[in-house]
Short mmCIF file of C-alpha atoms and ligand atoms in Angstrom, two decimals:
data_model
loop_
_atom_site.label_atom_id
_atom_site.label_comp_id
_atom_site.label_asym_id
_atom_site.label_seq_id
_atom_site.Cartn_x
_atom_site.Cartn_y
_atom_site.Cartn_z
CA MET R 728 30.92 9.61 -9.07
CA THR R 729 33.01 12.78 -7.54
CA ASP R 730 31.41 15.24 -9.01
CA THR R 731 27.00 14.23 -8.20
CA PRO R 732 25.89 15.84 -5.49
CA THR R 733 24.88 13.76 -2.33
CA GLN R 734 22.58 16.19 -0.77
CA LEU R 735 19.62 17.80 -0.46
CA PHE R 736 18.46 20.59 -3.22
CA ILE R 737 16.46 22.97 -1.34
CA GLY R 738 15.18 26.79 -3.00
CA GLY R 739 18.37 26.81 -4.87
CA ALA R 740 20.85 25.77 -2.22
CA TRP R 741 22.68 21.92 -1.53
CA LEU R 742 22.42 21.58 2.52
CA ASP R 743 22.78 19.27 4.52
CA ALA R 744 20.03 16.92 6.11
CA ALA R 745 18.40 19.18 9.74
CA ASP R 746 20.09 16.12 12.08
CA GLY R 747 23.03 15.22 10.12
CA ALA R 748 21.58 12.02 9.18
CA THR R 749 22.76 10.12 6.11
CA MET R 750 21.91 7.73 4.50
CA PRO R 751 24.07 4.62 2.12
CA VAL R 752 23.87 3.97 -1.68
CA ASP R 753 24.69 0.61 -2.03
CA ASP R 754 25.87 -0.88 -5.78
CA PRO R 755 23.75 -4.00 -6.64
CA ALA R 756 26.11 -5.54 -8.08
CA THR R 757 28.45 -5.83 -4.92
CA GLY R 758 26.30 -4.93 -2.15
CA GLU R 759 29.37 -2.29 -1.73
CA ILE R 760 28.64 1.76 -0.63
CA LEU R 761 28.99 4.13 -3.15
CA CYS R 762 27.84 6.99 -0.93
CA HIS R 763 26.70 8.19 1.40
CA VAL R 764 23.41 11.16 0.79
CA ALA R 765 21.70 12.71 2.51
CA ASP R 766 18.81 11.46 4.77
CA ALA R 767 15.93 14.34 5.30
CA GLY R 768 13.02 13.77 7.52
CA PRO R 769 10.06 15.83 8.11
CA LYS R 770 11.99 19.42 9.30
CA ASP R 771 14.16 19.37 5.33
CA ALA R 772 10.57 17.90 3.99
CA ARG R 773 8.76 21.24 5.34
CA LEU R 774 11.92 23.65 4.29
CA ALA R 775 11.10 21.85 1.09
CA GLU R 776 7.13 22.43 0.94
CA ALA R 777 7.96 26.02 1.94
CA ALA R 778 10.22 26.65 -0.87
CA ALA R 779 7.74 24.71 -3.52
CA VAL R 780 4.83 26.91 -2.09
CA GLN R 781 6.97 30.34 -1.89
CA MET R 782 8.05 29.99 -5.75
CA GLN R 783 4.73 29.10 -7.07
CA GLU R 784 2.79 32.46 -7.88
CA GLU R 785 5.75 33.57 -9.17
CA TRP R 786 6.63 30.62 -11.98
CA ALA R 787 3.35 30.16 -12.62
CA LEU R 788 4.19 33.24 -14.30
CA THR R 789 7.15 32.47 -15.80
CA ALA R 790 6.64 32.92 -20.18
CA PRO R 791 5.73 30.02 -21.38
CA ARG R 792 8.68 30.11 -23.34
CA ALA R 793 10.29 29.88 -20.88
CA ARG R 794 9.63 27.47 -19.12
CA SER R 795 9.67 25.43 -22.68
CA GLU R 796 13.39 26.35 -23.30
CA ILE R 797 14.66 25.13 -20.30
CA LEU R 798 13.31 21.82 -20.76
CA ARG R 799 14.41 22.17 -24.38
CA ARG R 800 18.32 23.24 -22.55
CA ALA R 801 17.67 20.38 -20.21
CA TYR R 802 17.32 17.76 -22.04
CA GLU R 803 20.92 19.08 -24.46
CA ILE R 804 22.50 18.81 -21.52
CA ILE R 805 21.17 15.70 -21.06
CA LEU R 806 22.67 13.94 -24.04
CA GLU R 807 26.08 15.60 -24.27
CA ARG R 808 26.07 13.92 -20.75
CA THR R 809 24.49 10.32 -21.75
CA GLU R 810 28.09 8.39 -20.28
CA GLU R 811 28.47 10.70 -17.68
CA LEU R 812 24.87 9.85 -16.69
CA ALA R 813 25.01 5.86 -17.43
CA HIS R 814 27.19 4.67 -15.28
CA LEU R 815 25.85 6.32 -12.80
CA MET R 816 22.72 5.19 -13.34
CA THR R 817 24.11 1.74 -13.84
CA ALA R 818 25.77 1.96 -9.93
CA GLU R 819 23.31 2.35 -8.60
CA MET R 820 20.40 0.65 -9.77
CA GLY R 821 22.54 -2.15 -11.91
CA LYS R 822 20.99 -2.54 -15.48
CA PRO R 823 23.50 -2.79 -18.64
CA LEU R 824 25.28 0.59 -19.28
CA ALA R 825 23.40 -0.08 -22.59
CA GLU R 826 20.26 -0.08 -21.03
CA ALA R 827 21.44 2.67 -18.62
CA ARG R 828 22.51 4.76 -22.39
CA GLY R 829 19.17 3.64 -23.55
CA GLU R 830 18.03 5.63 -20.28
CA VAL R 831 18.92 8.35 -20.01
CA ALA R 832 17.99 9.54 -24.19
CA TYR R 833 14.10 8.03 -23.06
CA ALA R 834 14.00 10.59 -19.98
CA ALA R 835 15.62 13.61 -21.90
CA GLU R 836 12.70 12.81 -24.47
CA PHE R 837 10.32 13.40 -21.69
CA LEU R 838 11.84 17.05 -21.36
CA ARG R 839 11.86 17.72 -25.31
CA TRP R 840 8.78 16.20 -25.67
CA PHE R 841 7.14 19.19 -22.75
CA SER R 842 9.19 21.84 -23.68
CA GLU R 843 7.46 21.71 -26.63
CA GLU R 844 4.16 21.48 -25.45
CA ALA R 845 4.33 23.96 -22.90
CA VAL R 846 4.28 26.22 -25.64
CA ARG R 847 0.27 24.41 -26.69
CA ILE R 848 -2.20 25.35 -23.35
CA ASP R 849 -5.27 26.24 -25.01
CA GLY R 850 -8.11 26.77 -23.33
CA GLY R 851 -11.18 27.95 -25.07
CA ALA R 852 -14.37 30.43 -25.37
CA GLY R 853 -17.83 29.95 -26.09
CA ILE R 854 -21.20 32.02 -25.26
CA LEU R 855 -23.24 29.26 -22.86
CA PRO R 856 -26.64 27.79 -24.10
CA ASP R 857 -29.06 30.41 -22.64
CA GLY R 858 -27.41 32.91 -23.99
CA ARG R 859 -27.12 35.39 -21.33
CA ASN R 860 -22.94 34.54 -20.64
CA ARG R 861 -19.59 34.46 -22.12
CA MET R 862 -17.44 31.80 -21.05
CA LEU R 863 -13.95 32.39 -21.10
CA LEU R 864 -11.43 28.94 -19.98
CA SER R 865 -8.06 29.37 -19.11
CA ARG R 866 -5.83 26.99 -18.17
CA ARG R 867 -3.70 27.22 -14.64
CA PRO R 868 -1.02 25.22 -13.37
CA VAL R 869 -2.29 22.96 -10.07
CA GLY R 870 -0.04 23.97 -7.49
CA PRO R 871 2.29 23.11 -5.86
CA CYS R 872 3.18 19.22 -6.31
CA LEU R 873 4.77 15.79 -4.31
CA LEU R 874 6.12 13.87 -6.58
CA ILE R 875 6.90 10.21 -5.26
CA THR R 876 9.51 8.02 -8.05
CA PRO R 877 10.80 4.36 -7.89
CA TRP R 878 14.50 2.89 -7.89
CA ASN R 879 13.68 0.57 -11.28
CA PHE R 880 13.76 3.34 -13.80
CA PRO R 881 15.94 6.83 -12.03
CA LEU R 882 15.55 9.07 -14.28
CA ALA R 883 12.60 8.90 -16.67
CA MET R 884 10.61 8.38 -13.74
CA GLY R 885 11.65 11.70 -12.67
CA THR R 886 11.43 13.83 -15.77
CA ARG R 887 7.87 11.84 -17.79
CA LYS R 888 6.80 14.04 -13.92
CA ILE R 889 9.50 16.92 -13.99
CA GLY R 890 8.85 17.59 -18.33
CA PRO R 891 5.10 18.80 -17.44
CA ALA R 892 4.83 19.91 -14.14
CA ILE R 893 7.38 21.98 -15.50
CA ALA R 894 5.63 23.51 -18.68
CA ALA R 895 2.06 23.96 -17.48
CA GLY R 896 4.09 26.21 -14.24
CA CYS R 897 4.00 23.68 -11.52
CA THR R 898 6.93 23.70 -8.37
CA MET R 899 8.10 20.20 -7.03
CA VAL R 900 9.17 18.25 -4.62
CA LEU R 901 10.75 15.25 -5.57
CA LYS R 902 11.62 12.72 -2.90
CA PRO R 903 13.80 10.05 -5.75
CA ALA R 904 13.41 6.03 -4.00
CA PRO R 905 15.63 5.18 -1.30
CA GLN R 906 18.24 2.83 -3.49
CA THR R 907 18.42 5.01 -6.75
CA PRO R 908 19.51 9.14 -4.99
CA LEU R 909 21.40 10.20 -7.55
CA SER R 910 20.32 10.33 -11.10
CA SER R 911 16.94 11.94 -9.17
CA LEU R 912 19.91 14.78 -8.19
CA ALA R 913 21.98 15.08 -10.87
CA LEU R 914 19.26 16.14 -12.61
CA ALA R 915 18.36 18.58 -9.72
CA ALA R 916 21.24 19.67 -10.65
CA ILE R 917 21.52 20.43 -14.85
CA LEU R 918 17.55 21.94 -14.78
CA GLN R 919 20.01 23.75 -12.37
CA GLU R 920 22.40 24.48 -15.19
CA ALA R 921 19.22 24.44 -18.07
CA GLY R 922 18.07 27.51 -15.64
CA LEU R 923 15.80 26.54 -13.42
CA PRO R 924 15.12 29.43 -11.11
CA ASP R 925 15.30 28.65 -7.80
CA GLY R 926 12.50 26.68 -5.38
CA VAL R 927 10.75 25.18 -8.90
CA LEU R 928 12.09 21.63 -8.45
CA ASN R 929 13.63 20.49 -4.24
CA VAL R 930 14.31 17.01 -4.21
CA VAL R 931 14.33 15.31 -1.02
CA THR R 932 16.35 11.69 -0.88
CA THR R 933 15.63 9.85 2.27
CA SER R 934 15.03 6.74 3.98
CA ARG R 935 11.78 8.33 5.81
CA ALA R 936 9.49 7.54 3.88
CA GLY R 937 5.99 7.90 5.57
CA GLN R 938 7.12 9.87 7.91
CA VAL R 939 8.87 12.80 4.92
CA CYS R 940 5.65 12.45 2.49
CA GLU R 941 2.34 12.42 4.65
CA PRO R 942 3.09 15.84 6.62
CA LEU R 943 3.03 17.00 3.16
CA LEU R 944 -0.39 15.89 1.38
CA ARG R 945 -1.83 16.35 4.77
CA GLY R 946 -0.47 19.77 5.06
CA GLY R 947 -2.65 21.53 2.47
CA GLY R 948 0.99 23.49 0.77
CA ILE R 949 1.44 20.01 -1.39
CA ARG R 950 -1.56 20.35 -4.73
CA LYS R 951 -1.23 17.98 -6.13
CA LEU R 952 0.74 14.03 -5.68
CA SER R 953 2.21 12.88 -8.72
CA PHE R 954 3.34 8.67 -7.41
CA THR R 955 5.30 6.06 -9.54
CA GLY R 956 5.33 2.73 -7.35
CA SER R 957 3.57 -0.71 -5.92
CA THR R 958 -0.01 -0.54 -5.78
CA ALA R 959 0.30 -1.21 -2.39
CA VAL R 960 1.90 2.17 -1.38
CA GLY R 961 -0.62 3.74 -4.25
CA ARG R 962 -3.52 2.80 -1.76
CA LEU R 963 -2.37 4.43 1.16
CA LEU R 964 -1.15 7.23 -0.89
CA LEU R 965 -4.68 7.92 -2.27
CA ALA R 966 -5.63 7.58 2.17
CA GLN R 967 -3.53 10.01 2.34
CA SER R 968 -4.65 12.65 -0.26
CA ALA R 969 -7.99 12.46 0.29
CA GLU R 970 -7.39 14.57 3.78
CA ALA R 971 -6.46 17.72 2.37
CA VAL R 972 -8.15 16.31 -1.17
CA VAL R 973 -4.76 16.31 -3.36
CA ARG R 974 -5.37 16.32 -6.59
CA THR R 975 -3.56 12.90 -7.55
CA SER R 976 -2.19 11.14 -10.39
CA MET R 977 -0.52 7.30 -10.14
CA GLU R 978 1.20 5.07 -11.88
CA LEU R 979 1.17 1.43 -10.10
CA GLY R 980 2.03 -2.00 -10.70
CA GLY R 981 0.92 -4.73 -13.51
CA ASN R 982 0.72 -8.03 -14.36
CA ALA R 983 1.04 -8.26 -17.73
CA PRO R 984 -0.38 -10.67 -19.38
CA PHE R 985 1.94 -11.56 -23.04
CA ILE R 986 -1.08 -13.64 -25.49
CA VAL R 987 0.44 -16.02 -28.45
CA PHE R 988 -1.79 -17.43 -30.57
CA GLU R 989 -1.61 -20.12 -32.75
CA ASP R 990 -1.59 -17.92 -36.17
CA ALA R 991 0.70 -15.99 -34.46
CA ASP R 992 4.46 -15.32 -36.04
CA LEU R 993 6.80 -17.53 -33.79
CA ASP R 994 9.81 -14.80 -35.21
CA LYS R 995 8.50 -11.91 -33.87
CA ALA R 996 7.04 -13.46 -31.03
CA VAL R 997 9.87 -14.27 -28.70
CA ASP R 998 11.25 -11.47 -29.85
CA GLY R 999 8.98 -9.47 -27.97
CA ALA R 1000 8.72 -12.09 -25.84
CA MET R 1001 12.65 -10.65 -24.78
CA LEU R 1002 11.16 -7.08 -25.45
CA ALA R 1003 8.30 -7.72 -22.83
CA LYS R 1004 9.91 -9.46 -20.11
CA MET R 1005 14.00 -8.73 -20.46
CA ARG R 1006 13.95 -5.36 -20.47
CA ASN R 1007 15.51 -3.98 -17.13
CA MET R 1008 15.80 -7.38 -16.32
CA GLY R 1009 12.44 -7.57 -15.61
CA GLU R 1010 12.28 -5.06 -13.38
CA ALA R 1011 9.89 -2.81 -14.90
CA CYS R 1012 5.76 -1.94 -14.11
CA THR R 1013 5.12 -3.00 -18.88
CA ALA R 1014 6.91 -6.65 -17.91
CA ALA R 1015 5.00 -9.06 -19.66
CA ASN R 1016 3.99 -11.60 -16.10
CA ARG R 1017 1.90 -14.43 -16.98
CA PHE R 1018 2.95 -16.00 -20.84
CA PHE R 1019 -0.57 -16.99 -22.28
CA VAL R 1020 0.50 -19.32 -25.49
CA HIS R 1021 -1.86 -21.49 -27.08
CA HIS R 1022 -1.27 -25.18 -26.38
CA SER R 1023 -0.29 -25.86 -30.18
CA VAL R 1024 2.72 -24.04 -30.09
CA ALA R 1025 3.14 -23.96 -26.85
CA GLU R 1026 6.41 -26.41 -27.12
CA GLU R 1027 7.92 -24.80 -29.90
CA PHE R 1028 8.05 -21.02 -28.21
CA GLY R 1029 9.10 -22.23 -24.70
CA ARG R 1030 11.94 -23.62 -26.19
CA ARG R 1031 13.27 -21.10 -28.47
CA LEU R 1032 12.42 -19.01 -26.15
CA ALA R 1033 13.92 -20.79 -23.71
CA GLU R 1034 17.40 -21.15 -25.56
CA ARG R 1035 17.66 -17.48 -26.20
CA MET R 1036 16.69 -16.59 -23.05
CA GLY R 1037 19.60 -19.16 -21.67
CA ALA R 1038 21.95 -17.94 -24.27
CA LEU R 1039 21.84 -13.41 -22.60
CA VAL R 1040 24.78 -12.87 -20.41
CA VAL R 1041 24.40 -12.27 -16.76
CA GLY R 1042 27.01 -9.90 -14.49
CA PRO R 1043 27.96 -6.52 -13.23
CA GLY R 1044 25.76 -4.12 -15.64
CA THR R 1045 29.63 -2.19 -16.08
CA ARG R 1046 31.19 -5.24 -18.26
CA ASP R 1047 31.41 -5.06 -21.69
CA GLY R 1048 28.85 -7.86 -23.12
CA VAL R 1049 26.05 -8.37 -19.87
CA ASP R 1050 22.70 -9.00 -20.91
CA VAL R 1051 21.26 -9.13 -17.69
CA GLY R 1052 22.62 -7.23 -14.44
CA PRO R 1053 22.56 -7.57 -10.99
CA LEU R 1054 18.37 -6.75 -9.66
CA ILE R 1055 17.99 -3.88 -7.53
CA ASP R 1056 19.09 -5.90 -4.01
CA ARG R 1057 18.61 -9.19 -1.91
CA THR R 1058 14.79 -8.90 -0.68
CA GLY R 1059 14.34 -8.29 -4.39
CA ARG R 1060 15.85 -11.69 -4.95
CA GLY R 1061 14.42 -13.40 -2.35
CA LYS R 1062 10.73 -12.35 -3.81
CA VAL R 1063 11.88 -13.96 -7.42
CA GLU R 1064 13.48 -16.76 -5.27
CA ALA R 1065 10.68 -17.67 -3.51
CA LEU R 1066 7.91 -17.03 -6.54
CA VAL R 1067 9.91 -19.74 -8.66
CA THR R 1068 9.93 -21.93 -6.06
CA ASP R 1069 6.19 -22.08 -5.32
CA ALA R 1070 5.46 -22.71 -9.18
CA VAL R 1071 7.99 -25.63 -9.31
CA GLU R 1072 6.85 -26.86 -6.27
CA ARG R 1073 3.10 -26.88 -7.22
CA GLY R 1074 4.85 -28.49 -10.67
CA ALA R 1075 5.91 -25.90 -12.31
CA ARG R 1076 9.27 -27.01 -14.95
CA VAL R 1077 12.05 -25.76 -15.08
CA LEU R 1078 13.84 -25.20 -18.74
CA VAL R 1079 16.02 -22.85 -17.89
CA GLY R 1080 18.15 -21.31 -15.03
CA GLY R 1081 16.27 -20.75 -11.92
CA ARG R 1082 19.43 -21.26 -9.42
CA THR R 1083 20.84 -18.72 -7.78
CA PRO R 1084 24.51 -18.49 -7.84
CA GLU R 1085 27.18 -18.19 -5.17
CA GLY R 1086 28.82 -14.80 -5.04
CA PRO R 1087 28.25 -11.11 -4.66
CA GLY R 1088 26.16 -9.23 -6.27
CA CYS R 1089 21.93 -9.33 -6.29
CA PHE R 1090 22.19 -11.63 -9.69
CA TYR R 1091 19.40 -14.24 -11.17
CA PRO R 1092 19.00 -15.56 -13.49
CA PRO R 1093 16.73 -15.49 -17.30
CA THR R 1094 14.53 -17.83 -16.81
CA VAL R 1095 11.33 -19.67 -18.83
CA LEU R 1096 8.83 -21.18 -16.30
CA THR R 1097 7.04 -24.05 -18.45
CA ASP R 1098 3.05 -25.64 -17.65
CA VAL R 1099 2.60 -23.89 -14.43
CA SER R 1100 -0.13 -24.33 -12.71
CA PRO R 1101 -2.94 -21.08 -12.94
CA GLU R 1102 -2.62 -21.68 -8.55
CA SER R 1103 0.91 -20.39 -8.82
CA ARG R 1104 1.62 -16.95 -6.44
CA LEU R 1105 3.13 -15.31 -9.84
CA MET R 1106 -0.01 -15.81 -11.35
CA ASP R 1107 -1.04 -12.84 -9.36
CA THR R 1108 2.19 -11.07 -8.22
CA GLU R 1109 4.52 -8.57 -10.16
CA ILE R 1110 7.30 -11.05 -10.49
CA PHE R 1111 10.05 -7.71 -10.61
CA GLY R 1112 13.20 -10.46 -12.00
CA PRO R 1113 13.99 -12.51 -15.66
CA VAL R 1114 11.36 -15.34 -15.03
CA ALA R 1115 9.20 -16.02 -17.73
CA ALA R 1116 6.10 -17.93 -16.67
CA ILE R 1117 3.82 -19.76 -18.99
CA LEU R 1118 0.16 -20.84 -19.64
CA THR R 1119 -1.13 -23.02 -21.64
CA PHE R 1120 -4.50 -22.46 -22.97
CA ASP R 1121 -7.84 -23.50 -25.92
CA ASP R 1122 -9.79 -20.49 -26.99
CA GLU R 1123 -9.39 -16.42 -27.52
CA ASP R 1124 -13.06 -16.24 -25.33
CA GLU R 1125 -11.10 -18.33 -22.65
CA VAL R 1126 -8.14 -16.42 -22.74
CA ILE R 1127 -9.47 -13.45 -22.35
CA ARG R 1128 -11.06 -13.98 -19.73
CA ARG R 1129 -8.15 -15.44 -18.40
CA ALA R 1130 -6.32 -12.38 -19.13
CA ASN R 1131 -8.62 -9.58 -17.36
CA ASP R 1132 -9.05 -11.69 -14.26
CA THR R 1133 -6.72 -9.41 -12.03
CA PRO R 1134 -7.12 -6.68 -10.36
CA TRP R 1135 -4.29 -4.86 -12.38
CA GLY R 1136 -4.59 -3.32 -16.26
CA LEU R 1137 -1.80 -1.63 -17.51
CA VAL R 1138 -0.55 -3.61 -20.36
CA GLY R 1139 -1.23 -6.53 -22.54
CA TYR R 1140 0.38 -7.83 -25.09
CA VAL R 1141 -0.98 -9.80 -28.27
CA PHE R 1142 0.96 -11.48 -30.92
CA THR R 1143 -1.51 -12.96 -33.76
CA GLU R 1144 -1.17 -12.37 -38.17
CA GLY R 1145 -5.03 -11.50 -38.07
CA LEU R 1146 -6.19 -8.36 -38.20
CA ASP R 1147 -10.01 -9.21 -36.72
CA ARG R 1148 -8.76 -11.20 -34.06
CA ALA R 1149 -5.88 -8.39 -32.77
CA LEU R 1150 -8.57 -5.84 -32.76
CA ARG R 1151 -11.40 -8.24 -31.35
CA VAL R 1152 -8.33 -9.06 -28.93
CA SER R 1153 -7.05 -6.12 -27.83
CA GLU R 1154 -11.02 -4.28 -27.37
CA ARG R 1155 -11.63 -6.82 -25.57
CA LEU R 1156 -8.61 -6.40 -23.08
CA GLU R 1157 -8.77 -4.56 -19.60
CA VAL R 1158 -5.44 -2.62 -19.96
CA GLY R 1159 -4.66 1.01 -20.19
CA MET R 1160 -2.05 0.35 -23.22
CA VAL R 1161 -1.63 -2.78 -26.02
CA GLY R 1162 1.26 -4.20 -27.39
CA LEU R 1163 0.69 -5.52 -30.94
CA ASN R 1164 2.98 -7.91 -32.79
CA THR R 1165 5.73 -6.07 -29.69
CA GLY R 1166 7.43 -6.14 -26.27
CA LEU R 1167 7.72 -2.38 -26.55
CA VAL R 1168 5.24 0.58 -25.98
CA SER R 1169 7.05 3.25 -23.84
CA ASN R 1170 7.11 5.83 -25.88
CA PRO R 1171 7.00 9.31 -24.24
CA ALA R 1172 4.67 10.87 -27.09
CA ALA R 1173 1.98 8.39 -26.10
CA PRO R 1174 0.21 8.60 -23.13
CA PHE R 1175 1.45 6.01 -20.89
CA GLY R 1176 -1.67 4.49 -18.10
CA GLY R 1177 -3.27 2.22 -16.96
CA VAL R 1178 -7.41 0.86 -15.61
CA LYS R 1179 -8.26 -1.22 -12.65
CA GLN R 1180 -5.32 -0.87 -9.89
CA SER R 1181 -2.79 -0.49 -12.70
CA GLY R 1182 -3.21 4.22 -11.75
CA LEU R 1183 -5.20 7.13 -12.77
CA GLY R 1184 -4.05 9.46 -15.06
CA ARG R 1185 -1.77 9.03 -17.88
CA GLU R 1186 1.93 10.26 -17.81
CA GLY R 1187 3.36 11.68 -21.74
CA GLY R 1188 1.64 12.26 -24.43
CA ARG R 1189 -0.42 15.33 -25.77
CA VAL R 1190 -2.35 14.24 -22.45
CA GLY R 1191 0.52 14.59 -20.23
CA ILE R 1192 -0.09 18.02 -19.76
CA ASP R 1193 -2.79 18.31 -18.33
CA GLU R 1194 -2.02 16.45 -14.58
CA PHE R 1195 -0.95 19.36 -13.36
CA LEU R 1196 -3.52 21.62 -15.63
CA GLU R 1197 -6.62 23.10 -13.88
CA TYR R 1198 -8.83 24.24 -16.08
CA GLN R 1199 -11.35 28.33 -14.58
CA TYR R 1200 -14.36 28.79 -15.96
CA LEU R 1201 -14.84 32.95 -16.37
CA ALA R 1202 -17.87 34.02 -16.60
CA ILE R 1203 -18.59 37.17 -18.81
CA PRO R 1204 -22.51 38.44 -19.20
CA MET R 1205 -23.53 39.11 -22.52
CA ARG R 1206 -24.40 42.86 -21.56
P1 LIG B 2723 7.39 0.90 -3.96
O1 LIG B 2723 7.83 -0.02 -3.29
O2 LIG B 2723 5.47 1.41 -4.21
O3 LIG B 2723 8.05 3.07 -4.10
C1 LIG B 2723 7.68 3.42 -4.58
C2 LIG B 2723 8.11 5.41 -4.24
O4 LIG B 2723 7.16 5.15 -2.99
C3 LIG B 2723 9.61 5.12 -3.64
O5 LIG B 2723 10.44 6.29 -3.06
C4 LIG B 2723 9.09 4.70 -1.76
O6 LIG B 2723 10.01 5.40 -1.05
C5 LIG B 2723 8.13 5.45 -1.68
N1 LIG B 2723 6.89 5.38 0.05
C6 LIG B 2723 6.97 3.84 0.37
N2 LIG B 2723 6.12 4.19 1.41
C7 LIG B 2723 5.96 5.35 0.98
C8 LIG B 2723 4.78 6.16 1.94
N3 LIG B 2723 3.71 5.19 3.09
N4 LIG B 2723 5.02 7.41 1.21
C9 LIG B 2723 6.15 8.11 0.89
N5 LIG B 2723 6.07 7.16 -0.52
C10 LIG B 2723 6.35 6.01 0.04
O7 LIG B 2723 7.58 0.60 -5.62
P2 LIG B 2723 9.67 0.16 -5.67
O8 LIG B 2723 8.70 -1.40 -5.29
O9 LIG B 2723 10.02 1.54 -5.57
O10 LIG B 2723 8.64 0.16 -7.45
C11 LIG B 2723 8.13 -1.61 -7.97
C12 LIG B 2723 6.68 -0.64 -8.64
O11 LIG B 2723 6.96 0.66 -9.28
C13 LIG B 2723 6.00 -2.20 -8.82
O12 LIG B 2723 4.88 -2.45 -8.00
C14 LIG B 2723 6.31 -1.13 -10.30
O13 LIG B 2723 5.07 -1.59 -11.27
C15 LIG B 2723 5.64 0.06 -10.13
N6 LIG B 2723 6.21 0.97 -11.23
C16 LIG B 2723 5.00 1.27 -12.03
C17 LIG B 2723 5.52 2.31 -12.86
C18 LIG B 2723 3.84 2.84 -13.36
O14 LIG B 2723 4.54 4.10 -14.90
N7 LIG B 2723 2.64 2.61 -14.26
C19 LIG B 2723 6.30 2.28 -13.33
C20 LIG B 2723 7.42 1.99 -12.64
C21 LIG B 2723 7.31 1.43 -11.52
P3 LIG B 2723 10.74 3.44 -0.36
O15 LIG B 2723 11.11 2.50 -1.01
O16 LIG B 2723 11.86 4.85 0.96
O17 LIG B 2723 9.42 3.30 0.89
#
């Protein structure tokens, strides 16, 4: 912790907030304060924006190979410092060290992936249909970007945006979540060490998100917003972006259906459920939120899932053998408790868990609920905790209709051994991603994102860089 930067990173310099404000960073496993970091205000945000705007033209002209090599070096440094970064992440966010190590590797991979994409930005050329003009298409960086990230994947949500922005030649202001600023500050230091020029990436940690971000979105200097967070905040930021017609990418909330058909391999389904539900303690936008299980296998599936969930070890993420760390804070845990209470009041049976432990920290036990009423609040709320809610269904059309009966559409999981059914159901689900007999879809090489109110645009994959590029078309007379 001692070497981790705690100041704002602006124009390549580490600075205190202009008004000297700081904010605490808590350890969710103990409730104790880990350290204080600078708490930026509007003045600091303006300074960060000015640094990004000033550097944009020069950075856009940097050779793609140079940008690529900075990303590659940063990827290597991150991997070398896996232990250090994983401990930092566990300290501020709570996830068990094994998961934090996994996130460090996942986060680094976005930098490697986009180091490879930086040198493959293509354009086009052709003759227009009327034969009078040639067209030349080139792709240019969209310009200075505002990147806003959540706390649940403190490093990977940053690199998933910073990687393509650097590759495309965009400068940035990054505003991480106030619960987890340390991973972003450590990442900024690594990118600087890897040779990123001053002013390309600027990081403002703040507890005053609205005051810091709104003027930037309305001001005209920022040309692009890339946001990951809740749908409610995304909607607000879309409205704020409208004034200066800022281009947006939105990775928003989910309400994933997890469908187990009567012909599913139940071993695979339970393994998949453990991943889709318990990765990150259930604090993931991809977390399975509604388990729809065919009535003929529901009891067996519930029994096996409850057995696996009940065997998980809950405790501080730094302790050996712990599978489930604390939730992010008391507010997050309070929301999970209220959703479980509501479901139980509406008739759900608790197969395992369901009781908040005494003592410090924000722990909540892995919980399986069955006979959940479709009227329960957790059916249309992201649980964001280790709670699996099981409902039953009778036929395929019915389950597709119920799975799609939500404003969200990020990801769905389908478990069946029938190929026809697998394809048919996947194609009818209104989601951006489907896990077919698997509980994990995230991969830097695949386009991540949702439909409906789960977002706009994609991160990762071949298309991830497109979000940071604009076409310019040049018309050239043939003669
Ligand atoms: P959140 O409350 O929407 O916050 C996300 C980020 O937005 C934080 O940095 C937050 O800072 C900031 N923010 C909030 N209000 C703002 C405003 N008025 N102006 C500018 N920034 C503002 O979400 P969260 O609770 O941190 O994260 C959980 C949500 O993220 C879930 O809905 C989850 O599904 C979603 N998520 C989606 C993806 C995806 O790829 N689709 C990935 C991960 C998470 P403050 O906390 O200071 O307000």
